Amino acid sequence: MLAVVRELNNSETVFVLPQDGPDHDVRVRFFTPVAEVPTCGHATVGAPGARAVEYGLPSGSLVQKTGTGLLQRVDIERGERVRIGLRQGRAEFGADLERAQVVLLLMALGATRVALVEDGPVLVVSTGHPKVLVELSGSDVVDGLNPDPAALTHSVMRWAATASSSSPAPRVRANSSPG
């Protein structure tokens, strides 16, 4: 599948597969040109939308199972056009990233500590596919980023695997001294 995705070179590609159990209607596997990911944005709602149009699926709900076993409820509403709704998991906030992790994140983004908003959060947040939440100091900083996608993917997935989701995380103080 990854070979096909790399040939297409789209930012997100989804494969829709038959169900393999009674708790879902279809299986979906999401890919970027670099790797398989647990879930993604546009393809998550695009796949059921395309299927609804192509196969004339009626209004209703279905459950799609991702490659990591996450079950996503998708609502299809037919009218003048097809509308798709997705019920995602509850947002889970992981632990604050430690100072060394923030430094690695900034290196992977091609940024410096000056890029961070003072007292802004730097933590892992997930509704099924972990992301790092970081507040940057402005659009000029965002425009100047030179990210290393492989380093970002590796770091985020490693941090997400160890993030605690049992309680909301406090905020990282970006300019605080270590210790």
GROMACS .gro file of C-alpha atoms in nm:
model
  179
    1MET     CA    1   0.000   0.000   0.000
    2LEU     CA    2   0.281   0.239   0.087
    3ALA     CA    3   0.434   0.191  -0.259
    4VAL     CA    4   0.105   0.303  -0.419
    5VAL     CA    5   0.084   0.600  -0.182
    6ARG     CA    6   0.438   0.708  -0.265
    7GLU     CA    7   0.359   0.687  -0.637
    8LEU     CA    8   0.046   0.903  -0.592
    9ASN     CA    9   0.240   1.144  -0.365
   10ASN     CA   10  -0.073   1.289  -0.202
   11SER     CA   11  -0.045   1.428   0.150
   12GLU     CA   12  -0.306   1.173   0.265
   13THR     CA   13  -0.433   0.853   0.106
   14VAL     CA   14  -0.691   0.613   0.247
   15PHE     CA   15  -0.765   0.252   0.158
   16VAL     CA   16  -1.115   0.121   0.237
   17LEU     CA   17  -1.123  -0.252   0.312
   18PRO     CA   18  -1.393  -0.503   0.410
   19GLN     CA   19  -1.482  -0.543   0.776
   20ASP     CA   20  -1.301  -0.807   0.976
   21GLY     CA   21  -1.538  -0.817   1.274
   22PRO     CA   22  -1.894  -0.739   1.383
   23ASP     CA   23  -1.810  -0.408   1.560
   24HIS     CA   24  -1.755  -0.207   1.239
   25ASP     CA   25  -1.877  -0.174   0.879
   26VAL     CA   26  -1.546  -0.110   0.698
   27ARG     CA   27  -1.175  -0.092   0.777
   28VAL     CA   28  -0.973   0.210   0.671
   29ARG     CA   29  -0.597   0.251   0.655
   30PHE     CA   30  -0.444   0.596   0.625
   31PHE     CA   31  -0.106   0.681   0.476
   32THR     CA   32   0.119   0.975   0.406
   33PRO     CA   33   0.400   0.927   0.152
   34VAL     CA   34   0.629   0.855   0.449
   35ALA     CA   35   0.430   0.610   0.665
   36GLU     CA   36   0.097   0.465   0.772
   37VAL     CA   37  -0.076   0.688   1.030
   38PRO     CA   38  -0.354   0.600   1.276
   39THR     CA   39  -0.600   0.852   1.131
   40CYS     CA   40  -0.585   1.179   0.944
   41GLY     CA   41  -0.795   1.479   0.854
   42HIS     CA   42  -0.944   1.510   0.508
   43ALA     CA   43  -0.928   1.142   0.413
   44THR     CA   44  -1.114   1.048   0.732
   45VAL     CA   45  -1.430   1.221   0.607
   46GLY     CA   46  -1.342   1.212   0.237
   47ALA     CA   47  -1.350   0.833   0.210
   48PRO     CA   48  -1.706   0.789   0.342
   49GLY     CA   49  -1.815   1.091   0.137
   50ALA     CA   50  -1.676   0.943  -0.183
   51ARG     CA   51  -1.831   0.605  -0.101
   52ALA     CA   52  -2.171   0.768  -0.030
   53VAL     CA   53  -2.168   0.943  -0.367
   54GLU     CA   54  -2.020   0.652  -0.568
   55TYR     CA   55  -2.238   0.378  -0.417
   56GLY     CA   56  -2.550   0.582  -0.336
   57LEU     CA   57  -2.528   0.506   0.035
   58PRO     CA   58  -2.841   0.626   0.219
   59SER     CA   59  -2.849   0.864   0.514
   60GLY     CA   60  -2.742   0.693   0.832
   61SER     CA   61  -2.440   0.597   1.036
   62LEU     CA   62  -2.155   0.356   0.989
   63VAL     CA   63  -1.851   0.261   1.189
   64GLN     CA   64  -1.507   0.255   1.033
   65LYS     CA   65  -1.214   0.083   1.202
   66THR     CA   66  -0.870   0.233   1.154
   67GLY     CA   67  -0.548   0.037   1.116
   68THR     CA   68  -0.480   0.084   1.488
   69GLY     CA   69  -0.822  -0.043   1.592
   70LEU     CA   70  -0.978   0.298   1.661
   71LEU     CA   71  -1.352   0.289   1.586
   72GLN     CA   72  -1.489   0.606   1.424
   73ARG     CA   73  -1.862   0.670   1.387
   74VAL     CA   74  -1.942   0.841   1.058
   75ASP     CA   75  -2.280   1.002   0.989
   76ILE     CA   76  -2.402   1.033   0.629
   77GLU     CA   77  -2.673   1.288   0.555
   78ARG     CA   78  -2.823   1.300   0.206
   79GLY     CA   79  -3.005   1.603   0.077
   80GLU     CA   80  -2.919   1.840  -0.207
   81ARG     CA   81  -2.569   1.714  -0.147
   82VAL     CA   82  -2.400   1.458   0.073
   83ARG     CA   83  -2.281   1.575   0.413
   84ILE     CA   84  -2.046   1.374   0.632
   85GLY     CA   85  -2.008   1.405   1.007
   86LEU     CA   86  -1.744   1.233   1.216
   87ARG     CA   87  -1.770   1.163   1.585
   88GLN     CA   88  -1.418   1.150   1.711
   89GLY     CA   89  -1.287   1.040   2.044
   90ARG     CA   90  -1.264   1.262   2.347
   91ALA     CA   91  -0.954   1.479   2.341
   92GLU     CA   92  -0.687   1.336   2.567
   93PHE     CA   93  -0.412   1.564   2.693
   94GLY     CA   94  -0.076   1.406   2.763
   95ALA     CA   95   0.195   1.515   2.999
   96ASP     CA   96   0.398   1.829   2.940
   97LEU     CA   97   0.696   1.777   2.717
   98GLU     CA   98   1.018   1.800   2.912
   99ARG     CA   99   1.275   2.066   2.828
  100ALA     CA  100   1.491   1.820   2.626
  101GLN     CA  101   1.183   1.713   2.427
  102VAL     CA  102   1.094   2.077   2.353
  103VAL     CA  103   1.448   2.132   2.224
  104LEU     CA  104   1.416   1.824   1.997
  105LEU     CA  105   1.077   1.946   1.874
  106LEU     CA  106   1.214   2.289   1.791
  107MET     CA  107   1.509   2.131   1.607
  108ALA     CA  108   1.267   1.912   1.406
  109LEU     CA  109   1.061   2.223   1.324
  110GLY     CA  110   1.371   2.420   1.225
  111ALA     CA  111   1.298   2.679   1.495
  112THR     CA  112   1.450   2.821   1.813
  113ARG     CA  113   1.307   2.880   2.164
  114VAL     CA  114   1.231   3.238   2.058
  115ALA     CA  115   0.961   3.089   1.833
  116LEU     CA  116   0.755   2.982   2.136
  117VAL     CA  117   0.500   3.203   2.305
  118GLU     CA  118   0.603   3.259   2.666
  119ASP     CA  119   0.391   3.036   2.893
  120GLY     CA  120   0.240   2.865   2.586
  121PRO     CA  121   0.156   2.494   2.599
  122VAL     CA  122   0.382   2.225   2.453
  123LEU     CA  123   0.211   1.888   2.499
  124VAL     CA  124   0.068   1.589   2.316
  125VAL     CA  125  -0.306   1.597   2.242
  126SER     CA  126  -0.497   1.314   2.077
  127THR     CA  127  -0.845   1.215   1.964
  128GLY     CA  128  -0.700   0.900   1.811
  129HIS     CA  129  -0.399   1.037   1.625
  130PRO     CA  130  -0.153   1.222   1.848
  131LYS     CA  131  -0.039   1.573   1.769
  132VAL     CA  132   0.190   1.808   1.955
  133LEU     CA  133   0.018   2.127   2.063
  134VAL     CA  134   0.263   2.417   2.057
  135GLU     CA  135   0.190   2.788   2.048
  136LEU     CA  136   0.428   2.980   1.823
  137SER     CA  137   0.485   3.352   1.852
  138GLY     CA  138   0.345   3.460   1.516
  139SER     CA  139   0.274   3.389   1.151
  140ASP     CA  140   0.624   3.506   1.056
  141VAL     CA  141   0.765   3.227   1.274
  142VAL     CA  142   0.531   2.972   1.113
  143ASP     CA  143   0.629   3.094   0.765
  144GLY     CA  144   0.997   3.059   0.854
  145LEU     CA  145   0.980   2.700   0.977
  146ASN     CA  146   1.188   2.441   0.793
  147PRO     CA  147   1.053   2.115   0.937
  148ASP     CA  148   1.208   1.770   0.912
  149PRO     CA  149   0.898   1.550   0.861
  150ALA     CA  150   1.072   1.224   0.953
  151ALA     CA  151   1.210   1.370   1.278
  152LEU     CA  152   0.869   1.515   1.367
  153THR     CA  153   0.688   1.187   1.300
  154HIS     CA  154   0.940   0.985   1.500
  155SER     CA  155   0.934   1.223   1.796
  156VAL     CA  156   0.557   1.269   1.813
  157MET     CA  157   0.485   0.897   1.793
  158ARG     CA  158   0.745   0.822   2.064
  159TRP     CA  159   0.607   1.093   2.295
  160ALA     CA  160   0.247   0.991   2.232
  161ALA     CA  161   0.325   0.633   2.329
  162THR     CA  162   0.436   0.750   2.673
  163ALA     CA  163   0.187   1.035   2.725
  164SER     CA  164  -0.042   1.000   3.021
  165SER     CA  165  -0.405   1.065   2.935
  166SER     CA  166  -0.546   1.014   3.282
  167SER     CA  167  -0.576   1.384   3.360
  168PRO     CA  168  -0.543   1.718   3.184
  169ALA     CA  169  -0.182   1.827   3.163
  170PRO     CA  170  -0.053   2.153   3.304
  171ARG     CA  171   0.113   2.394   3.064
  172VAL     CA  172   0.483   2.406   2.985
  173ARG     CA  173   0.645   2.735   3.074
  174ALA     CA  174   0.852   2.781   2.759
  175ASN     CA  175   1.095   3.035   2.906
  176SER     CA  176   1.130   2.888   3.254
  177SER     CA  177   1.464   2.774   3.384
  178PRO     CA  178   1.532   2.400   3.406
  179GLY     CA  179   1.487   2.214   3.732
   0.00000   0.00000   0.00000
